[in-house]
CSV table of C-alpha atoms in Angstrom, one decimal:
chain,number,residue,atom,x,y,z
A,286,MET,CA,-30.2,-15.9,-11.1
A,287,THR,CA,-30.2,-19.7,-11.7
A,288,SER,CA,-27.9,-22.2,-10.1
A,289,PRO,CA,-25.8,-24.4,-12.2
A,290,GLU,CA,-27.8,-27.4,-11.3
A,291,LYS,CA,-31.0,-25.7,-12.3
A,292,ARG,CA,-29.7,-24.8,-15.6
A,293,LEU,CA,-28.8,-28.6,-15.9
A,294,GLN,CA,-32.1,-29.5,-14.8
A,295,ASP,CA,-33.6,-27.5,-17.5
A,296,LEU,CA,-31.2,-28.7,-20.2
A,297,GLN,CA,-32.2,-32.4,-19.3
A,298,ALA,CA,-36.0,-31.6,-19.2
A,299,ARG,CA,-35.3,-30.4,-23.0
A,300,ALA,CA,-33.5,-33.5,-23.7
A,301,ILE,CA,-36.7,-35.3,-22.6
A,302,ASN,CA,-38.3,-34.4,-25.8
A,303,GLU,CA,-35.6,-35.7,-27.7
A,304,ARG,CA,-35.6,-39.1,-26.4
A,305,ILE,CA,-39.7,-39.2,-27.0
A,306,ILE,CA,-38.8,-38.3,-30.8
A,307,GLU,CA,-36.3,-41.0,-30.7
A,308,TYR,CA,-38.3,-43.7,-29.4
A,309,GLY,CA,-41.4,-42.7,-31.5
A,310,LEU,CA,-39.0,-43.0,-34.7
A,311,ARG,CA,-37.4,-46.3,-33.6
A,312,ARG,CA,-41.0,-48.0,-32.9
A,313,GLY,CA,-42.3,-46.5,-36.0
A,314,LEU,CA,-44.9,-44.5,-34.4
A,315,LEU,CA,-43.7,-41.0,-36.0
A,316,ASP,CA,-43.6,-40.3,-39.3
A,317,ALA,CA,-45.2,-37.8,-42.0
A,318,LEU,CA,-47.8,-40.5,-42.8
A,319,ARG,CA,-48.8,-41.5,-39.1
A,320,LEU,CA,-48.0,-39.0,-36.6
A,321,SER,CA,-46.2,-35.6,-37.3
A,322,TYR,CA,-44.4,-33.7,-34.4
A,323,GLU,CA,-43.1,-30.2,-33.7
A,324,PRO,CA,-41.4,-28.4,-30.9
A,325,ALA,CA,-43.7,-25.5,-29.1
A,326,LYS,CA,-42.3,-22.2,-28.3
A,327,ASP,CA,-42.8,-23.0,-24.7
A,328,GLY,CA,-40.8,-26.0,-24.4
A,329,SER,CA,-43.3,-28.4,-25.1
A,330,LEU,CA,-43.5,-31.3,-27.8
A,331,ILE,CA,-46.5,-31.4,-30.0
A,332,ILE,CA,-47.5,-34.4,-31.6
A,333,TYR,CA,-50.4,-34.3,-34.2
A,334,PHE,CA,-53.1,-36.9,-34.8
A,335,PRO,CA,-54.4,-35.4,-38.1
A,336,ARG,CA,-57.2,-37.9,-38.5
A,337,HIS,CA,-59.2,-36.9,-35.5
A,338,ARG,CA,-58.1,-33.2,-35.6
A,339,GLY,CA,-56.5,-33.5,-32.5
A,340,HIS,CA,-52.8,-33.7,-31.1
A,341,TRP,CA,-50.9,-34.2,-27.6
A,342,ARG,CA,-48.8,-31.8,-25.9
A,343,ILE,CA,-46.1,-33.2,-23.8
A,344,GLN,CA,-44.8,-30.7,-21.3
A,345,PRO,CA,-41.4,-31.6,-20.1
A,346,PRO,CA,-40.7,-30.7,-16.2
A,347,GLY,CA,-40.4,-26.9,-15.8
A,348,VAL,CA,-42.9,-26.2,-18.5
A,349,GLY,CA,-46.2,-27.1,-17.0
A,350,ASP,CA,-45.2,-29.0,-13.6
A,351,PRO,CA,-41.8,-28.3,-12.1
A,352,SER,CA,-41.1,-32.0,-11.4
A,353,ALA,CA,-43.3,-34.0,-13.8
A,354,ILE,CA,-44.2,-34.5,-17.2
A,355,ARG,CA,-47.7,-33.6,-18.4
A,356,VAL,CA,-49.2,-35.3,-21.4
A,357,ILE,CA,-52.3,-33.6,-22.6
A,358,ALA,CA,-54.4,-35.1,-25.3
A,359,LEU,CA,-56.2,-32.0,-27.0
A,360,GLY,CA,-59.2,-32.2,-29.6
A,361,ASP,CA,-61.2,-29.8,-31.9
A,362,ASP,CA,-57.8,-28.7,-33.2
A,363,GLY,CA,-56.3,-28.0,-29.7
A,364,ARG,CA,-59.4,-26.0,-28.5
A,365,MET,CA,-60.7,-28.8,-26.2
A,366,GLN,CA,-58.9,-30.8,-23.5
A,367,LEU,CA,-59.7,-34.3,-23.8
A,368,GLY,CA,-57.4,-35.9,-21.2
A,369,LEU,CA,-54.4,-35.4,-18.9
A,370,PHE,CA,-51.6,-38.0,-17.7
A,371,THR,CA,-48.7,-37.0,-15.4
A,372,ILE,CA,-45.7,-38.6,-15.1
A,373,ALA,CA,-43.9,-37.8,-11.8
A,374,LEU,CA,-40.2,-37.6,-11.6
A,375,THR,CA,-37.3,-36.9,-9.6
A,376,TRP,CA,-33.9,-35.3,-10.1
A,377,ASP,CA,-31.1,-37.7,-9.6
A,378,ALA,CA,-28.1,-35.5,-8.7
A,379,ALA,CA,-25.7,-38.4,-9.0
A,380,ALA,CA,-27.1,-39.3,-12.5
A,381,SER,CA,-27.6,-35.5,-13.3
A,382,ASP,CA,-30.7,-36.4,-15.1
A,383,TRP,CA,-34.5,-36.9,-14.4
A,384,ILE,CA,-36.0,-40.4,-13.3
A,385,PRO,CA,-39.4,-41.6,-13.3
A,386,SER,CA,-40.4,-41.5,-9.3
A,387,HIS,CA,-42.4,-44.9,-9.7
A,388,GLY,CA,-39.2,-46.9,-10.8
A,389,THR,CA,-39.6,-47.6,-14.6
A,390,GLU,CA,-36.4,-47.2,-16.4
A,391,GLU,CA,-37.4,-45.4,-19.7
A,392,ILE,CA,-39.0,-42.0,-19.4
A,393,ALA,CA,-40.0,-42.0,-23.4
A,394,ALA,CA,-41.7,-45.5,-23.0
A,395,ASP,CA,-44.0,-44.2,-20.4
A,396,VAL,CA,-44.6,-41.2,-22.2
A,397,TRP,CA,-45.6,-43.4,-25.1
A,398,LYS,CA,-47.9,-45.5,-22.9
A,399,ALA,CA,-49.9,-42.5,-21.9
A,400,ILE,CA,-50.2,-41.3,-25.3
A,401,ALA,CA,-51.6,-44.7,-26.2
A,402,LEU,CA,-54.0,-44.5,-23.0
A,403,LEU,CA,-55.2,-41.0,-23.8
A,404,ALA,CA,-55.9,-41.7,-27.3
A,405,ARG,CA,-58.1,-45.1,-26.3
A,406,GLU,CA,-59.9,-42.7,-23.5
A,407,ALA,CA,-60.6,-40.0,-26.4
A,408,GLY,CA,-61.8,-42.7,-28.9
A,409,TRP,CA,-59.1,-42.1,-31.4
A,410,LEU,CA,-58.0,-45.6,-30.8
A,411,VAL,CA,-60.6,-48.3,-30.9
A,412,SER,CA,-60.0,-52.2,-30.4
A,413,THR,CA,-61.3,-54.4,-33.1
A,414,ALA,CA,-62.5,-57.8,-32.6
A,415,ALA,CA,-60.8,-60.7,-34.2
């Protein structure tokens, strides 16, 4: 059996995916012409990068790690792991929500920074000289 607090932690972990989607839509990063997304059966969020046959798998707390978000860059249509970034979280009982362990305020922004970092490392984003 799970406690009410554990159920609340699981619910808030799933809400993290919604925050990531909302942030991406607000910033113009997600749409059918740029990056598409879908929920995975295990609770992860998949964001596709079709131009490079890659995608990111964002695993909220409890899916890959009990108290962290794992952002995984996968290439070759998901058959090859190209990178991994872990964002440590702690459960704030007073706020009844997950918060970043390192003190930033917005989890979704941290996830999108990790996505950009992994995209650069994978060679999906190249900086152009002006």
